[in-house]
Coordinates of C-alpha atoms and ligand atoms in Angstrom, one line a residue:
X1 CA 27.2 -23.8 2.8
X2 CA 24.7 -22.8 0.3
X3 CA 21.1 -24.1 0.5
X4 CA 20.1 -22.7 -2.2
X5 CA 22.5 -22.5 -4.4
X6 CA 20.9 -24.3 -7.4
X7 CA 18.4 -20.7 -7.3
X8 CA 19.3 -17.5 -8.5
X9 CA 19.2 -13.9 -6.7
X10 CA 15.7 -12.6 -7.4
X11 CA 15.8 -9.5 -10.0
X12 CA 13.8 -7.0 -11.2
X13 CA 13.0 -7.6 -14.7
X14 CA 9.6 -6.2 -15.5
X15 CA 6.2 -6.9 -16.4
X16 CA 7.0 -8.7 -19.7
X17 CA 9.2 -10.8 -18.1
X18 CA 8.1 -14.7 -18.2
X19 CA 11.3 -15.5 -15.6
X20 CA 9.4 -17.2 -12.8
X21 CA 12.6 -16.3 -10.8
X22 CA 12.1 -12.7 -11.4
X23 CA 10.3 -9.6 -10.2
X24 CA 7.7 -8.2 -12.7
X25 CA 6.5 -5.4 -10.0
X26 CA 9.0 -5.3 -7.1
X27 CA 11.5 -2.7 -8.2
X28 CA 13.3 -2.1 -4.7
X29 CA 14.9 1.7 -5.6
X30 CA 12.3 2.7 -7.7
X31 CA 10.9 5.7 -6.2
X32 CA 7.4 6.0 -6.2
X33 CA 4.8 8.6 -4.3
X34 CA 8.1 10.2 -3.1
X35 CA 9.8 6.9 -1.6
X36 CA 11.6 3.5 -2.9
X37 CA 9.3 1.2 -3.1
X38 CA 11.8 -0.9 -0.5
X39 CA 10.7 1.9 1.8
X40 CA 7.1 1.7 1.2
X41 CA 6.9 -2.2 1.7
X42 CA 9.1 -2.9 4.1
X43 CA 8.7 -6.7 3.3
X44 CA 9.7 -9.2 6.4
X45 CA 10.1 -13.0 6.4
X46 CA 7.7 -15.1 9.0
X47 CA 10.3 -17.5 10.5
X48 CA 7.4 -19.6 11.1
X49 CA 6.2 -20.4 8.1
X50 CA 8.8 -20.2 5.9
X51 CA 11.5 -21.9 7.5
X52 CA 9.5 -24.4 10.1
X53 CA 6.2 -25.1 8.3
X54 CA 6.2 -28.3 6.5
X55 CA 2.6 -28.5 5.4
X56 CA 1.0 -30.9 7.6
X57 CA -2.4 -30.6 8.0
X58 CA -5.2 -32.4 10.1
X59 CA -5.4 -35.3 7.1
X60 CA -1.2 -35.9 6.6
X61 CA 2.2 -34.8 7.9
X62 CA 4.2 -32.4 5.7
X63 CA 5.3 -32.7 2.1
X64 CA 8.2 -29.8 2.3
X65 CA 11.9 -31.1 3.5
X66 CA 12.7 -27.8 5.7
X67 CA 15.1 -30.0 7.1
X68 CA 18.2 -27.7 5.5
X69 CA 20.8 -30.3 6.0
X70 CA 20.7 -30.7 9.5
X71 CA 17.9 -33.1 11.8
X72 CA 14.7 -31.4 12.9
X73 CA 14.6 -30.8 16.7
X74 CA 18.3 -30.2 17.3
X75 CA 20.2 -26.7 17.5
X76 CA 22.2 -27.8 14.7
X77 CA 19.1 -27.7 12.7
X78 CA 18.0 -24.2 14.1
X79 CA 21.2 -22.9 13.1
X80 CA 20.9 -24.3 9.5
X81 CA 17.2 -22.3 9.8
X82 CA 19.1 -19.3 10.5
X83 CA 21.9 -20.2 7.6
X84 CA 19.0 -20.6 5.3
X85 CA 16.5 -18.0 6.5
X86 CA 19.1 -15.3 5.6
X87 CA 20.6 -16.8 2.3
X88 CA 17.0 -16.9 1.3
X89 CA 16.3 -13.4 2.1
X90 CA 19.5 -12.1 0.5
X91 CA 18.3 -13.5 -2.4
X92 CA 14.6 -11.8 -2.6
X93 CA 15.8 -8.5 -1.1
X94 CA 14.1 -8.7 1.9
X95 CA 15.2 -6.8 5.2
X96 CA 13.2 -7.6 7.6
X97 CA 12.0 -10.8 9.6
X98 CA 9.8 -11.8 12.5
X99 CA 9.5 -14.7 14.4
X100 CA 8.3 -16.8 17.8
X101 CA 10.7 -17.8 20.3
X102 CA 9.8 -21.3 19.2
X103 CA 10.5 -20.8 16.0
X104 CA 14.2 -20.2 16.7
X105 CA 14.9 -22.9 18.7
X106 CA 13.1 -26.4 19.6
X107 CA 11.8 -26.1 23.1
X108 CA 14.3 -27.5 26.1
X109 CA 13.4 -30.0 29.1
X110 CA 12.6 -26.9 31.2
X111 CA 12.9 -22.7 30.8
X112 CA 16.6 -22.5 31.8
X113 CA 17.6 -24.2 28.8
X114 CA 15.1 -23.1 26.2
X115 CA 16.4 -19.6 27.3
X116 CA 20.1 -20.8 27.3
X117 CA 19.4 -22.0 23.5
X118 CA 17.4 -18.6 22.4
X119 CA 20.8 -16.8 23.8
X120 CA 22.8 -18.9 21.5
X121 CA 20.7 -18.9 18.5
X122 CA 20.4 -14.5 19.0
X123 CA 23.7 -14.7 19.1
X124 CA 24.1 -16.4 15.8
X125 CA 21.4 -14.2 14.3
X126 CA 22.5 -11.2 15.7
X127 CA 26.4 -12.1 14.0
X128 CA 24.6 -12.3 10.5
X129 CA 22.2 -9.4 11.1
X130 CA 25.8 -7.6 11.1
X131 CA 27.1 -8.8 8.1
X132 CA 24.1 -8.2 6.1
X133 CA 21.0 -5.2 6.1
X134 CA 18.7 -7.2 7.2
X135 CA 16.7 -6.1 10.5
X136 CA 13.9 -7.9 12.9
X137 CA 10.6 -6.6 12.5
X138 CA 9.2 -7.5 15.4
X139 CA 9.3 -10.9 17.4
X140 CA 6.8 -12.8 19.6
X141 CA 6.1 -15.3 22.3
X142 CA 4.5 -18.8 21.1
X143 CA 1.7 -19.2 24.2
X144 CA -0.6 -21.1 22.2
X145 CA 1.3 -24.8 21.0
X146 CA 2.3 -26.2 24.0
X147 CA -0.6 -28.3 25.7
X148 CA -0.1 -26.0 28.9
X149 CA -1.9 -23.3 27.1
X150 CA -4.9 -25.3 26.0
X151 CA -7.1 -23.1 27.8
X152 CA -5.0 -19.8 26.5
X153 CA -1.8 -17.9 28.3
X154 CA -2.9 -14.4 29.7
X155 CA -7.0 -15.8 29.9
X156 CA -5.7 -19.4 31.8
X157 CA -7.5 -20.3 34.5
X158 CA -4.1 -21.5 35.9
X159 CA -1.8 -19.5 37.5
X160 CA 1.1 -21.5 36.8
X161 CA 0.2 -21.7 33.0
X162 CA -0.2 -17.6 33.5
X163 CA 3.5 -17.8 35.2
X164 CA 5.0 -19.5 32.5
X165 CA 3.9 -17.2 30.1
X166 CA 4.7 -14.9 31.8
X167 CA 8.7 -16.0 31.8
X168 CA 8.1 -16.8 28.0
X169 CA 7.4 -13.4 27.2
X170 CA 10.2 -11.6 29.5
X171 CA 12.3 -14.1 27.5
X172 CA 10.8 -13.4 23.8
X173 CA 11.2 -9.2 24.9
X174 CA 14.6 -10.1 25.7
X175 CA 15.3 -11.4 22.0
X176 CA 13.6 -9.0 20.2
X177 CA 15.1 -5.7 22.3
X178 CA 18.6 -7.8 21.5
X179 CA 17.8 -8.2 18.0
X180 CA 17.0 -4.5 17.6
X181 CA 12.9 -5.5 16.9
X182 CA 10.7 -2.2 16.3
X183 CA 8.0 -3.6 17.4
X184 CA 6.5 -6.6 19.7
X185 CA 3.5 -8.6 18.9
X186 CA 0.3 -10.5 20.8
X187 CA -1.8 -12.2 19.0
X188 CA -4.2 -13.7 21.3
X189 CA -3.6 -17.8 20.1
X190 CA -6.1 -19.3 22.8
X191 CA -6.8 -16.1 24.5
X192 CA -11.1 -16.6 24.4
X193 CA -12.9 -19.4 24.9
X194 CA -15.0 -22.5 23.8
X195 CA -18.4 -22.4 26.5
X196 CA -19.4 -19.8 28.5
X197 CA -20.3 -22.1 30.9
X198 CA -17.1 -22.7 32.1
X199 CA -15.1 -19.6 31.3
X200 CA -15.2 -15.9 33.8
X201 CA -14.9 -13.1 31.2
X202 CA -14.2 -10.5 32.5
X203 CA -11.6 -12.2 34.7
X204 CA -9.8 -13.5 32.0
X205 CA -9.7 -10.4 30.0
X206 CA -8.4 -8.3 33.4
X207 CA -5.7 -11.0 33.3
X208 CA -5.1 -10.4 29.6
X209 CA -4.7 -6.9 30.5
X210 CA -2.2 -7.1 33.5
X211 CA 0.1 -9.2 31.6
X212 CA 0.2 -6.7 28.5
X213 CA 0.8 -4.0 30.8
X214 CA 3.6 -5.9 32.8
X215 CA 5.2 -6.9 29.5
X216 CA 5.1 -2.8 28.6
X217 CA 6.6 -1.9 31.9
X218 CA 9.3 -4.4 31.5
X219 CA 10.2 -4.0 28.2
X220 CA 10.4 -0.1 28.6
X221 CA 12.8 -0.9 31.9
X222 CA 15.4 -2.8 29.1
X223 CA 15.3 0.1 26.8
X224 CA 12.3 -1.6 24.1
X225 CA 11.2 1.6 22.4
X226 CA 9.1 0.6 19.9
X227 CA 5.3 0.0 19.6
X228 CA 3.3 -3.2 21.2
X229 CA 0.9 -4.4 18.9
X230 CA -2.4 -6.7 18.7
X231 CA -3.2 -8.8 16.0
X232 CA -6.9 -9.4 16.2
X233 CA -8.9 -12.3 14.8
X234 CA -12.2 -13.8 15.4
X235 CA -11.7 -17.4 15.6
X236 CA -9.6 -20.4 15.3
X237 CA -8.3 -22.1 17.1
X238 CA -10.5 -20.8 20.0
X239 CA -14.5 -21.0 18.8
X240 CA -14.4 -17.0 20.1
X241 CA -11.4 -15.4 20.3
X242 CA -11.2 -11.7 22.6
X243 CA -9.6 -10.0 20.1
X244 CA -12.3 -10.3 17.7
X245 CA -11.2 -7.2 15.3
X246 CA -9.2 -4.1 15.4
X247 CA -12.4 -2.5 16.4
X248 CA -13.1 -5.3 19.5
X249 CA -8.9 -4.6 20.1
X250 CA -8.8 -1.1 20.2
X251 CA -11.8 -1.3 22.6
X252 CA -9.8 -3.5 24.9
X253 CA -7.0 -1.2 24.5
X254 CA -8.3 1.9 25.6
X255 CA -10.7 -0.1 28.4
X256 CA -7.0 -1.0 30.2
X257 CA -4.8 2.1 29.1
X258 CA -2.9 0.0 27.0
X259 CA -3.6 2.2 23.8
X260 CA -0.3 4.6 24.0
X261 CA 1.6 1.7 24.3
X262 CA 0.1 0.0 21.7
X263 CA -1.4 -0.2 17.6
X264 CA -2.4 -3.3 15.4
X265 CA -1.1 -6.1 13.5
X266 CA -3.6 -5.8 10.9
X267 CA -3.7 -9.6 9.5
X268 CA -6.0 -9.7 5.7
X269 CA -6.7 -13.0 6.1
X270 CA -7.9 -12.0 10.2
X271 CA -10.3 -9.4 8.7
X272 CA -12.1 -11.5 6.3
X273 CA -12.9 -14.1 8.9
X274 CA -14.3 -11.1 10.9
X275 CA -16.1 -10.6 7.8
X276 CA -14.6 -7.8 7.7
X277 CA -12.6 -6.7 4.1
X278 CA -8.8 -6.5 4.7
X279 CA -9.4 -2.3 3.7
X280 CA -11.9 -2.0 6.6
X281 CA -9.6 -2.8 9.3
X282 CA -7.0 -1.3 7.7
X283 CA -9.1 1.7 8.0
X284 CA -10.3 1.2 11.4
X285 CA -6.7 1.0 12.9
X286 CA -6.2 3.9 10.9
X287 CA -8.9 6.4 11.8
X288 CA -7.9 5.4 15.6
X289 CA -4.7 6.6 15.0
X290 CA -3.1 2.4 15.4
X291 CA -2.3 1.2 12.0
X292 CA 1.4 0.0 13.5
X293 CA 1.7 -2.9 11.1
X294 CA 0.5 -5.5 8.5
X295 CA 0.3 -9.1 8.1
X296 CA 0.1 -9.6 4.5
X297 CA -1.8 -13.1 3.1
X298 CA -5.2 -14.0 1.7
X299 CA -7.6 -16.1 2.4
X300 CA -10.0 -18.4 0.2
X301 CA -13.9 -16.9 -0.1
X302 CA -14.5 -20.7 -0.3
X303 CA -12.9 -21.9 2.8
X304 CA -13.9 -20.6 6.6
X305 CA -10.4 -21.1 7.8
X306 CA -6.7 -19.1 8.2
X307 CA -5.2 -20.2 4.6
X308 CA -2.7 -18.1 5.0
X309 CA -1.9 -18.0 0.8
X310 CA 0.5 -15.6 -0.6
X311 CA -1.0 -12.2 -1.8
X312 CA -2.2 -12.6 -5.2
X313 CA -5.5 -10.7 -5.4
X314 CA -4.4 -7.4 -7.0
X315 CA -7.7 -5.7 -6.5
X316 CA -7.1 -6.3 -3.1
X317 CA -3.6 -4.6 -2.5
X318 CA -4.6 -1.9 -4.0
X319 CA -6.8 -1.0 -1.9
X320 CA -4.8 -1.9 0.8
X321 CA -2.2 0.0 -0.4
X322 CA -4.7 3.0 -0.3
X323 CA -5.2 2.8 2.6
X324 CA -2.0 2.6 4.0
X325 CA -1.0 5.4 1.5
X326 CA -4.1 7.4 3.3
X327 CA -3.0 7.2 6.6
X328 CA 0.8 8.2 5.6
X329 CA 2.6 4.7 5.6
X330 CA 3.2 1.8 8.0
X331 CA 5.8 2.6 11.1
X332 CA 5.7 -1.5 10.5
X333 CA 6.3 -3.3 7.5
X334 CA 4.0 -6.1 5.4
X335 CA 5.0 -9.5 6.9
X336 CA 4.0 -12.4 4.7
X337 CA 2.6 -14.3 7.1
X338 CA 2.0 -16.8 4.9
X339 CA 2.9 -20.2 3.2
X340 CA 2.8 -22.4 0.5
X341 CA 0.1 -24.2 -0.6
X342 CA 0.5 -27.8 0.5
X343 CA 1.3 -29.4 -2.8
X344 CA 3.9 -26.4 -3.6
X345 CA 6.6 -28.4 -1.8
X346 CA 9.8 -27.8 -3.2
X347 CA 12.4 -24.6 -2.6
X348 CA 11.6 -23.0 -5.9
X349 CA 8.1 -22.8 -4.7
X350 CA 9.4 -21.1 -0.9
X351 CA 11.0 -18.6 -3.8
X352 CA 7.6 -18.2 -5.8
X353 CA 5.7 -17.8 -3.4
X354 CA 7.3 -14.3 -1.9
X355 CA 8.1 -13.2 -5.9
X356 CA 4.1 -13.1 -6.0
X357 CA 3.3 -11.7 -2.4
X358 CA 5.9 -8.9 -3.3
X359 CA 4.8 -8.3 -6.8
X360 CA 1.2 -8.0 -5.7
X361 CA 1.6 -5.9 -3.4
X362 CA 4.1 -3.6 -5.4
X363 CA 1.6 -3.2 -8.4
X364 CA -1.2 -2.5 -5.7
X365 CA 1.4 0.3 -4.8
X366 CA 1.8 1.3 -8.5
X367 CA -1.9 1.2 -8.3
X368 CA -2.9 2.7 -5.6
X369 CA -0.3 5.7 -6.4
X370 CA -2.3 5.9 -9.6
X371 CA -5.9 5.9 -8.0
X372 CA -4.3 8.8 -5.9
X373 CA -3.0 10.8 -8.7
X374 CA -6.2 9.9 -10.6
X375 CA -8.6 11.8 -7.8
X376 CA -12.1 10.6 -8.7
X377 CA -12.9 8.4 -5.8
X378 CA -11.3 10.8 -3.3
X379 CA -13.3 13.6 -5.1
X380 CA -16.3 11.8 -4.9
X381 CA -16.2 10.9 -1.2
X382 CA -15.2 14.5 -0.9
X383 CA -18.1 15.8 -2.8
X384 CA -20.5 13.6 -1.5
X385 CA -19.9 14.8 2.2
X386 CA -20.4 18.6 0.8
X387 CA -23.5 19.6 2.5
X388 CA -21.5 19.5 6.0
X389 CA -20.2 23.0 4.4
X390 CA -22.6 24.7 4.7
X391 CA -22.7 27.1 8.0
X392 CA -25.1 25.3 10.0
X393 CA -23.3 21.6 8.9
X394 CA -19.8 23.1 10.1
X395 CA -21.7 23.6 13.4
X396 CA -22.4 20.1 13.8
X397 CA -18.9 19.2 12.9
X398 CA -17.4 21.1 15.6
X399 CA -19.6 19.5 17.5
X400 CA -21.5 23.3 18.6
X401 CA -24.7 22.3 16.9
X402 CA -28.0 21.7 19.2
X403 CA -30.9 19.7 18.6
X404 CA -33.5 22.5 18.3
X405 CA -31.8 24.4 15.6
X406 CA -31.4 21.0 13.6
X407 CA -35.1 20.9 13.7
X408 CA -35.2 23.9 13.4
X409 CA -33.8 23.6 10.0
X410 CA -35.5 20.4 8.9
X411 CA -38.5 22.3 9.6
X412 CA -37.6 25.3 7.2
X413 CA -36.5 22.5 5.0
X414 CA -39.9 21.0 4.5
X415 CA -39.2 17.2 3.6
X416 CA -35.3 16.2 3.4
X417 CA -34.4 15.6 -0.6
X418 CA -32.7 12.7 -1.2
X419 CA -29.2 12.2 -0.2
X420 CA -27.5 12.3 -3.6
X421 CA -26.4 8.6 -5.4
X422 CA -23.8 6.6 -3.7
X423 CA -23.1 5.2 -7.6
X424 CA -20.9 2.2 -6.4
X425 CA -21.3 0.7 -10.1
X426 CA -19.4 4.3 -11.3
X427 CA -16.9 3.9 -8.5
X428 CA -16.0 0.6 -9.3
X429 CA -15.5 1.2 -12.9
X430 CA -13.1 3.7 -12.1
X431 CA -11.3 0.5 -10.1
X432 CA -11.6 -1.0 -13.1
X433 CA -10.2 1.6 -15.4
X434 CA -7.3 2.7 -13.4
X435 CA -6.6 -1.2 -13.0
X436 CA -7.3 -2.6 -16.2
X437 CA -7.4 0.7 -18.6
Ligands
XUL1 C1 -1.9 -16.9 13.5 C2 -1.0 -15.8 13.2 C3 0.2 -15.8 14.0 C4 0.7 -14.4 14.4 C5 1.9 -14.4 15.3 O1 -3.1 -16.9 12.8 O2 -1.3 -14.9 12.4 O3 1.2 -16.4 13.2 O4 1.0 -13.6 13.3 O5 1.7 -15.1 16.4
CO2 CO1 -0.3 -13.3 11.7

């Protein structure tokens, strides 16, 4: 049965095009900066959000009918997910998905049969995964809905809550290694805390720790070769959340040896509630040597929350798109962790909303490729570290350099001139004129 039927499948028809239902960027086998753009932005589907979020919020209960012919809360309605979740991809082109256990399947009266319905529902997914080209991503473990981890999974101060997740993530390992996932995901839900006054640090974050590193072990011992990653953010729904940034994560990665085992999610709308830009922590999980994979929404300046909009900020791709570019491509893909803005309620809108995401971020590819080939910001930053080539500056570089011949040569010197102009305003014109010229 088709869900969609009444909606096309999504073309490429170019930037004059006023077809809602069509892509003005996205040009899947168009090769650009020596790949298809497919290849560059490996585009997944969040289960979550696209096939389970209705739009409720704290003030009303949904306005989208995800219900996709079948009754919420039953397996015949997490099959018609499945059903829909890959006739909608089909139709945008997308390979790739990612997902939570919970998102596959509602919840059972204990573990035995939530597992026995994630074996049947991988089983279904699995059967269409072979009769299309479309691939999982990565999956993960929901420790952060059910009341039981009101106080976090891996940081609980229960064992048995610890336990539990503990079997949901064996379980969650087992779906992904079975649907062929490249890689597997924490993001730390409740892991942090409200008041220090009740919460043991350090003990939590030892906890936090162990269980990655068990989940590692086990998932190598079924054959899981891909790459564990963090998604950091700062906040919400905990007040402080341990994996504040990809700087705070890759600190806690290294700290517990976790860090060949694993790189980041890199989430925009996660950075810019770090108050952070999406670019820095692209660059910071970069420059480690972790960029794994993205999470690719926006947030709203206005708003202090996860808004999780569709990409639309071209300014902003770009420049995430340079960076990724920079640091040789994603081993991950862009997930559109993201949804539809409350009052956007309808299917067509599910559709709109990923013909923007993928758009924007396919002319911040065209973009970026042309801030590349255009060479004056990278010459600049280039130029602007030049002194360091002098003799004495490539002894500091190679780290040979000593304190007295530093002073030394500031002494020679006389006063230090100036450093040179950082001239932003020039930089940002050149943003401007590759964007916009
Ligand atoms: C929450 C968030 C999650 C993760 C997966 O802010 O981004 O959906 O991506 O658990
Ligand atoms: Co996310």
């Amino acid at each position: 049965m088709s869900l969609f039927k009444h909606l096309p499948q999504i073309k490429y028809e170019g930037p004059k095009s006023k077809n809602p239902l069509a892509f003005k960027y996205y040009d899947a086998e168009r090769v650009i900066h020596g790949k298809k753009m497919k290849d560059h932005l490996k585009f997944a589907m969040a289960w979550w959000h696209n096939l389970s979020a209705t739009g409720q919020d704290m003030f009303g209960p949904g306005t989208a009918d995800k219900s996709f012919g079948a009754q919420p809360g039953t397996m015949e309605h997490a099959k018609a997910k499945v059903d829909a979740g890959f006739e909608f991809m089909q139709k945008l082109g997308i390979e790739y998905f990612c997902f939570h256990d919970t998102d596959l399947v509602p919840e059972g009266k204990d573990l035995a049969e939530t597992n026995q319905r994630l074996d049947d529902i991988t089983d279904y997914i699995k059967a269409k995964m072979a009769e299309t080209n479309i691939q999982c991503l990565w999956g993960t473990a929901n420790l952060f809905s059910h009341p039981r981890y009101m106080n976090g999974a891996g940081s609980s101060n229960s064992l048995d809550v610890y336990c539990h997740a503990a079997a949901q993530l064996k379980k969650a390992i087992e779906c992904t290694v079975k649907l062929g996932g490249s890689g597997y995901v924490f993001w730390g839900g409740r892991e942090g805390y409200e008041t220090l006054l009740n919460t043991d640090m350090q003990f939590e974050q030892e906890n936090i720790a162990a269980l990655m590193r068990m989940s590692v072990d086990y998932a190598r011992s079924i054959g899981f070769t891909g790459d564990f990653y963090i998604e950091p953010k700062p906040k919400e729904p905990m007040k402080h959340q341990y994996d504040f940034d990809a700087a705070t994560a890759i600190g806690f990665l290294r700290q517990y040896g976790l860090d060949k085992d694993f790189k980041l999610n890199i989430e925009a709308n996660h950075a810019t509630l770090a108050g952070h830009t999406f670019q820095h922590d692209l660059r910071v999980a970069a420059i480690n040597g972790m960029l794994g994979s993205v999470d690719a929404n926006q947030g709203d300046d206005m708003l202090g929350w996860d808004t999780d909009q569709f990409p639309s900020n071209v300014y902003e791709t770009t420049l995430a798109m340079y960076e990724i570019l920079k640091a040789g491509g994603l081993q991950g893909g862009l997930n559109f962790d993201a949804k539809n803005r409350r009052p956007s309620y309808t299917h067509e809108d599910m559709f709109e909303g990923f013909i923007l995401g993928m758009d924007s971020f396919a002319l911040g590819l065209i973009k970026a490729v042309e801030l590349m080939e255009d060479g004056r910001i990278d010459g600049f930053v280039k130029q602007r570290y030049a002194s360091y080539g002098s003799q004495l500056g490539q002894k500091v570089r190679a780290g040979k350099a000593s304190l007295e011949e530093l002073a030394e040569h500031a002494i020679q010197k006389g006063n230090a001139p100036l450093p040179g102009s950082g001239r932003q305003e020039y930089l940002e014109g050149v943003i401007n004129d590759v964007l916009f010229g």
